[in-house]
Coordinates of C-alpha atoms in Angstrom, one line a residue:
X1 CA -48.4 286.2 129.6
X2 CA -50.0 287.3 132.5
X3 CA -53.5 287.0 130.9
X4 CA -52.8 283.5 129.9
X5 CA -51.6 282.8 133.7
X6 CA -55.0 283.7 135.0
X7 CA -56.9 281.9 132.5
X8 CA -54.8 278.8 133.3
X9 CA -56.0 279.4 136.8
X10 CA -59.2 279.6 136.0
X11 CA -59.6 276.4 134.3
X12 CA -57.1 274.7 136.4
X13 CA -58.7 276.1 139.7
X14 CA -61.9 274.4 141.7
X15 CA -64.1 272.8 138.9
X16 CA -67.7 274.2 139.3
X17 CA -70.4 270.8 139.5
X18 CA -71.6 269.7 136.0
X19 CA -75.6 270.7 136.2
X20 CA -77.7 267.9 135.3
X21 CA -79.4 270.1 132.8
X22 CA -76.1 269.9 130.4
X23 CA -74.8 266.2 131.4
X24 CA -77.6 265.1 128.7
X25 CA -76.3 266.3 125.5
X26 CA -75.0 269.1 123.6
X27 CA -75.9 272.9 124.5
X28 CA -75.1 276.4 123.9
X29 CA -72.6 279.2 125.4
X30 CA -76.1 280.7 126.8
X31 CA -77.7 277.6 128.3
X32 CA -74.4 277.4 130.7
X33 CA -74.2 280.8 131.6
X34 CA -78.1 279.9 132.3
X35 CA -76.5 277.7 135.2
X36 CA -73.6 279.5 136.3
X37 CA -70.9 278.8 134.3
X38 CA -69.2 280.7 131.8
X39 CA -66.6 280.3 129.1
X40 CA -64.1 279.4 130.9
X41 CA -65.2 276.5 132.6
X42 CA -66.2 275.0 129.7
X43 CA -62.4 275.1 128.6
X44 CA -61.6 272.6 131.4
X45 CA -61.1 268.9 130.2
X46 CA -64.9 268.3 131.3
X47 CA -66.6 270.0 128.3
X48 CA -66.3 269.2 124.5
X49 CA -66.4 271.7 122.1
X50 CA -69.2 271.0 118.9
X51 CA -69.4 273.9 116.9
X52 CA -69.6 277.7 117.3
X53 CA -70.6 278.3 121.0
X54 CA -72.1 274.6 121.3
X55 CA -70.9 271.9 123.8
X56 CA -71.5 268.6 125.3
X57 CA -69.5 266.8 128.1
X58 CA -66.6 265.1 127.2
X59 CA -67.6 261.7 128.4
X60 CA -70.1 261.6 125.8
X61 CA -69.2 259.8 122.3
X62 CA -69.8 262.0 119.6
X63 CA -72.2 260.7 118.0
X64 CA -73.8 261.7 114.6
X65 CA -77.0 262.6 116.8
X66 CA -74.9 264.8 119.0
X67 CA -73.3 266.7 116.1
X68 CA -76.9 267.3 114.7
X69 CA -78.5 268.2 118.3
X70 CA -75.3 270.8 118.8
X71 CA -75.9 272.3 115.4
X72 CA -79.7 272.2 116.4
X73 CA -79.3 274.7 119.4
X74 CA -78.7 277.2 117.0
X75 CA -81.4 277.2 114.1
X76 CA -83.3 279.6 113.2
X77 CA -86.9 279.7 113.3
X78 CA -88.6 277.9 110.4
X79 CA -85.0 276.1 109.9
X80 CA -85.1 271.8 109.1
X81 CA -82.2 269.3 108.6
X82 CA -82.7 268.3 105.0
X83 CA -80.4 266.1 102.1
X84 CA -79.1 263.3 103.5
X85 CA -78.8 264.6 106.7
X86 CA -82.9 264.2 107.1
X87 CA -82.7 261.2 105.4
X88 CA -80.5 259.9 108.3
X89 CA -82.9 261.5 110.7
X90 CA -86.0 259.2 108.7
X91 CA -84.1 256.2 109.7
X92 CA -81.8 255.4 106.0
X93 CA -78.3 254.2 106.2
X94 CA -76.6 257.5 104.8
X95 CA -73.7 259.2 106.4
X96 CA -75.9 262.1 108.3
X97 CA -72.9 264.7 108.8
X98 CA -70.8 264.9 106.0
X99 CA -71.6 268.2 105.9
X100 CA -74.7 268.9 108.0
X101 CA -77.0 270.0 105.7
X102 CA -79.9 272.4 106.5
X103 CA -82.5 274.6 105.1
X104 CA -83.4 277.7 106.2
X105 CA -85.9 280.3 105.3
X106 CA -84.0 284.0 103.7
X107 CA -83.2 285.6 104.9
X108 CA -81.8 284.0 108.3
X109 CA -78.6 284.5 110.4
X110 CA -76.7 281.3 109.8
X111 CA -75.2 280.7 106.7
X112 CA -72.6 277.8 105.4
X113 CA -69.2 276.6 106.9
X114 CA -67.1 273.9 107.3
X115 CA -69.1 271.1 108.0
X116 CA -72.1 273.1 107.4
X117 CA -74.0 273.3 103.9
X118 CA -76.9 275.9 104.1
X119 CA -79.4 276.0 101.7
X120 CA -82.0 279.0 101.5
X121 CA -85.7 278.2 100.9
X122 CA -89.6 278.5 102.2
X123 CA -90.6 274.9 103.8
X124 CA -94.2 274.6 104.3
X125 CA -95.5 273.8 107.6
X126 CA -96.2 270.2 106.2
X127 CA -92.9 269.7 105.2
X128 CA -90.7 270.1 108.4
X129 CA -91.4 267.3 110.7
X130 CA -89.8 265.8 113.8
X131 CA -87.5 263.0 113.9
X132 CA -85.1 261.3 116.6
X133 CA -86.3 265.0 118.6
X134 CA -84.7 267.5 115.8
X135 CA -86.9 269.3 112.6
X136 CA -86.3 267.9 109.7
X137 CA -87.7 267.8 106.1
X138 CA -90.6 265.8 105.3
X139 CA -89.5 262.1 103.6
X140 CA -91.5 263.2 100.3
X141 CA -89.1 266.7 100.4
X142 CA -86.1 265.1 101.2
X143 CA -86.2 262.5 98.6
X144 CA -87.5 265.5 96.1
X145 CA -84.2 267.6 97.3
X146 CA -81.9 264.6 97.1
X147 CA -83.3 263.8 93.3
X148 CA -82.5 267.2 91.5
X149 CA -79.0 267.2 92.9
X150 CA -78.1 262.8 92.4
X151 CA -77.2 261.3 89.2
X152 CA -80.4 259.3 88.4
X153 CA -78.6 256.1 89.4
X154 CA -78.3 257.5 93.2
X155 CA -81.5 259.5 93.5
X156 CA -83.0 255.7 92.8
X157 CA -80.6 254.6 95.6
X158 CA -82.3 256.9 97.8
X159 CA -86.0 256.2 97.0
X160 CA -85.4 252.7 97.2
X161 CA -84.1 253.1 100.5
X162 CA -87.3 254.9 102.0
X163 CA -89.5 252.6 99.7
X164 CA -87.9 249.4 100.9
X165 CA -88.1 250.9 104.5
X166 CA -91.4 251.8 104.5
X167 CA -90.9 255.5 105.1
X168 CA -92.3 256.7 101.5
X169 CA -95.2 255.6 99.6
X170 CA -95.1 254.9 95.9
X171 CA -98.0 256.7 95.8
X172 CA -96.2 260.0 97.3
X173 CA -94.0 259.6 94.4
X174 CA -97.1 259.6 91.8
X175 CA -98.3 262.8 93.9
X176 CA -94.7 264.8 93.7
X177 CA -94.9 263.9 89.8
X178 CA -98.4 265.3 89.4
X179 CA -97.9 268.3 91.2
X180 CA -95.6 271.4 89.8
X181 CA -92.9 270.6 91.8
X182 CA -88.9 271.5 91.3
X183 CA -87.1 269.0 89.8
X184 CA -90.9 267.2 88.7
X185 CA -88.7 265.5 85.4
X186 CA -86.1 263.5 87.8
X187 CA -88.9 262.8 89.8
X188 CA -90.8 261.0 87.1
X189 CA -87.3 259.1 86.0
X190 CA -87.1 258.1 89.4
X191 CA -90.6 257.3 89.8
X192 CA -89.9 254.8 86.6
X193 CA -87.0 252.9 87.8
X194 CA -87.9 252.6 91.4
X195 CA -87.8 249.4 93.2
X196 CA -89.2 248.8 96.9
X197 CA -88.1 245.0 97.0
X198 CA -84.1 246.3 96.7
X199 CA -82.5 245.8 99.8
X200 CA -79.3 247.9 99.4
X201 CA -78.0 250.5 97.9
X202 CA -75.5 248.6 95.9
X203 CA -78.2 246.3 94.8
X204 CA -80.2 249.4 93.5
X205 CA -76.4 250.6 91.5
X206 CA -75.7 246.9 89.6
X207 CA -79.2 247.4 88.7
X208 CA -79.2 250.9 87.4
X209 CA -76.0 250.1 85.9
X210 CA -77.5 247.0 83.4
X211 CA -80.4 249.5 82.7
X212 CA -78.4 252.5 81.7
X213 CA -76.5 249.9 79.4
X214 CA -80.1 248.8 77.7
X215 CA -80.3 245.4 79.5
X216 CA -83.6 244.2 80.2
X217 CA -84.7 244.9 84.3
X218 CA -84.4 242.4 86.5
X219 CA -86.7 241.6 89.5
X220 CA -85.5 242.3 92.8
X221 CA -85.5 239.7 95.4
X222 CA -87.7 236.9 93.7
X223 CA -88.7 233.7 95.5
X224 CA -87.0 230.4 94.3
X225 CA -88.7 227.1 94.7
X226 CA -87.6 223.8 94.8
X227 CA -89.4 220.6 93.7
X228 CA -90.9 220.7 96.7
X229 CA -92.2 224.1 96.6
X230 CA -89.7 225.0 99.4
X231 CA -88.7 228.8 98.9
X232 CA -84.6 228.0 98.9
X233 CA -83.3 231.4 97.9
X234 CA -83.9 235.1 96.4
X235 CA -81.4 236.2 94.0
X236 CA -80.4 240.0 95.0
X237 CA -81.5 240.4 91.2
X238 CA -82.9 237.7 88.5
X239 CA -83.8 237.0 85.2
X240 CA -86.6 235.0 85.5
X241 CA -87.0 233.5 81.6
X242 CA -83.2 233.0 81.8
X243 CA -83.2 231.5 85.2
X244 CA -80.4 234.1 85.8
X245 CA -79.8 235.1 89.3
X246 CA -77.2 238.6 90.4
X247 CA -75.7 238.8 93.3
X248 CA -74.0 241.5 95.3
X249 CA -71.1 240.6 97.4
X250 CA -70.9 242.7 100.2
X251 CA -68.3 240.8 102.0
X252 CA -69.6 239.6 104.6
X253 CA -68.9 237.5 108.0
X254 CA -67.7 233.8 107.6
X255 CA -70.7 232.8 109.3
X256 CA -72.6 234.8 106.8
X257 CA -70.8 233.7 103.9
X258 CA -71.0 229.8 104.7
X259 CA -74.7 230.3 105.0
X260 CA -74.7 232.3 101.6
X261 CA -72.7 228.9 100.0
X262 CA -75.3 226.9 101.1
X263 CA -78.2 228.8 99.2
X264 CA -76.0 229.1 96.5
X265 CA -75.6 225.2 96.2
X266 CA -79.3 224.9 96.4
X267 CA -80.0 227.6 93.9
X268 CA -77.7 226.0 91.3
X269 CA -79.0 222.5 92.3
X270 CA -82.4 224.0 91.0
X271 CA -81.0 225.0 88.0
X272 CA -80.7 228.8 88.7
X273 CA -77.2 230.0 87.0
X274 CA -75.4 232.8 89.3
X275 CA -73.3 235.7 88.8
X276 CA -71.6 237.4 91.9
X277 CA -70.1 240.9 91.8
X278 CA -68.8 243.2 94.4
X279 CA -68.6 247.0 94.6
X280 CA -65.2 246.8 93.0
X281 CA -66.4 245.4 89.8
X282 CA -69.6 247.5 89.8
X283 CA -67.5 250.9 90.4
X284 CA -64.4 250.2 88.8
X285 CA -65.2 247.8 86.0
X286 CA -68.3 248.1 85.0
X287 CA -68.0 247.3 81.6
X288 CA -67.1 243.7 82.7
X289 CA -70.0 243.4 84.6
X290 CA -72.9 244.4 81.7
X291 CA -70.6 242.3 79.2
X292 CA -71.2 239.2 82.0
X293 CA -74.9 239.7 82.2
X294 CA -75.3 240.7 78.6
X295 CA -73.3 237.5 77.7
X296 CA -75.3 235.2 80.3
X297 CA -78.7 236.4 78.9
X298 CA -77.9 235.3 75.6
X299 CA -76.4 231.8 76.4

């Protein structure tokens, strides 16, 4: 009791200045003892506790970048964000911290936790590179690491993403296939079904999901053309012999949506037939959805 009493006075006693050098973002136990405070301090309702011996003030939002740059301060040497963590990092719309994924070369004193996945293997020198200030893998290794452990459908997901975004090459992809990589069969499945034109994720799934069902591929994002030669629309995915267009409905803003009416008019005006589907009826039905395209084509 009398231990907890002077701890409470501690904490609740004259509150040290916050050093400039850790207002900025997240640090470690040793970078405030660096500038004069020590464990105690940072239990006052200033600080924020990130992890093991990592902090940030409490003022800042906890951010997926803070999270990374907390579990940053302690990696070891040779050590890279990887998965979809470095894939966040790279600039793709992926949730970045569920777990924080890292690779690390063996042996090395970190290992997984909650929160934390930890995978142990060599990275070359060319394949840890920096992004948003933290290492991370290379796009080419990440998309490689991501592809052996996906189903085919979402390791396409994934390389569409950094294709589309113009952080991967489809050349890289040719390269990785030629080379004795890990994983080189996915790869070249991947490599197959790609598609840079796809402009989100679930466009990429209703896609895989026709394939997989031995429907013929459609084209991603293909100009449509009135009589005037007036570009009036591009179908999410079409059939162009069938003058089929697929759509993905991601619902979006009534602003959004009035505008997406209006191209749909014009599209069907043109003599383009549509079909509409949302992630519901690719995830959950998506029997319906081949037996609607598969029906459509042959009409």
């Amino acid at each position: 009791m009398l231990r907890r009493l002077s701890i409470d006075a501690r904490v609740m006693g004259k509150v040290p200045a916050i050093p400039r050098a850790l207002s900025r973002g997240a640090f470690t136990l040793a970078d405030a003892r660096r500038h004069g405070l020590d464990r105690w301090n940072l239990q006052g309702l200033s600080w924020r506790r990130l992890g093991p011996q990592t902090y940030a003030l409490a003022r800042l939002d906890e951010t997926p970048l803070l999270k990374l740059e907390a579990a940053s301060r302690r990696l070891p040497p040779g050590a890279a964000f990887s998965g979809f963590t470095a894939a966040w990092l790279h600039g793709l719309e992926v949730e970045p911290c569920d777990p924080i994924e890292l690779t690390v070369p063996s042996p090395a004193g970190i290992s997984t936790r909650a929160g934390l996945v930890v995978r142990r293997r060599a990275l070359g020198k060319d394949e840890v590179v920096r992004r948003r200030g933290l290492p991370a893998t290379c796009m080419l290794r990440t998309i490689r690491d991501l592809c052996v452990r996906l189903s085919l459908t979402e390791a396409v997901a994934i390389a569409d993403m950094a294709l589309h975004a113009g952080k991967l090459d489809r050349q890289d992809l040719v390269a990785a296939v030629a080379a004795p990589n890990p994983g080189v069969r996915v790869l070249r499945r991947v490599l197959e079904h790609a598609e840079p034109g796809a402009e989100s994720p679930m466009e990429t799934r209703l896609r895989m999901l026709l394939v997989l069902a031995g429907l013929p591929r459609p084209e991603a994002q293909v100009p449509i053309r009135d009589r005037l030669l007036r570009v009036i629309g591009r179908p999410d995915l079409y059939y162009r012999d069938q003058r089929l267009g697929l759509e993905y409905d991601g619902g979006t803003h009534r602003d959004t949506l009035a505008e997406d009416n209006r191209r749909q008019n014009r599209l069907l005006d043109a003599g383009v037939r549509l079909l509409r589907f949302t992630a519901v009826d690719i995830f959950n039905t998506p029997d319906h959805v081949i037996g609607l395209v598969r029906a459509a084509l042959a009409a």
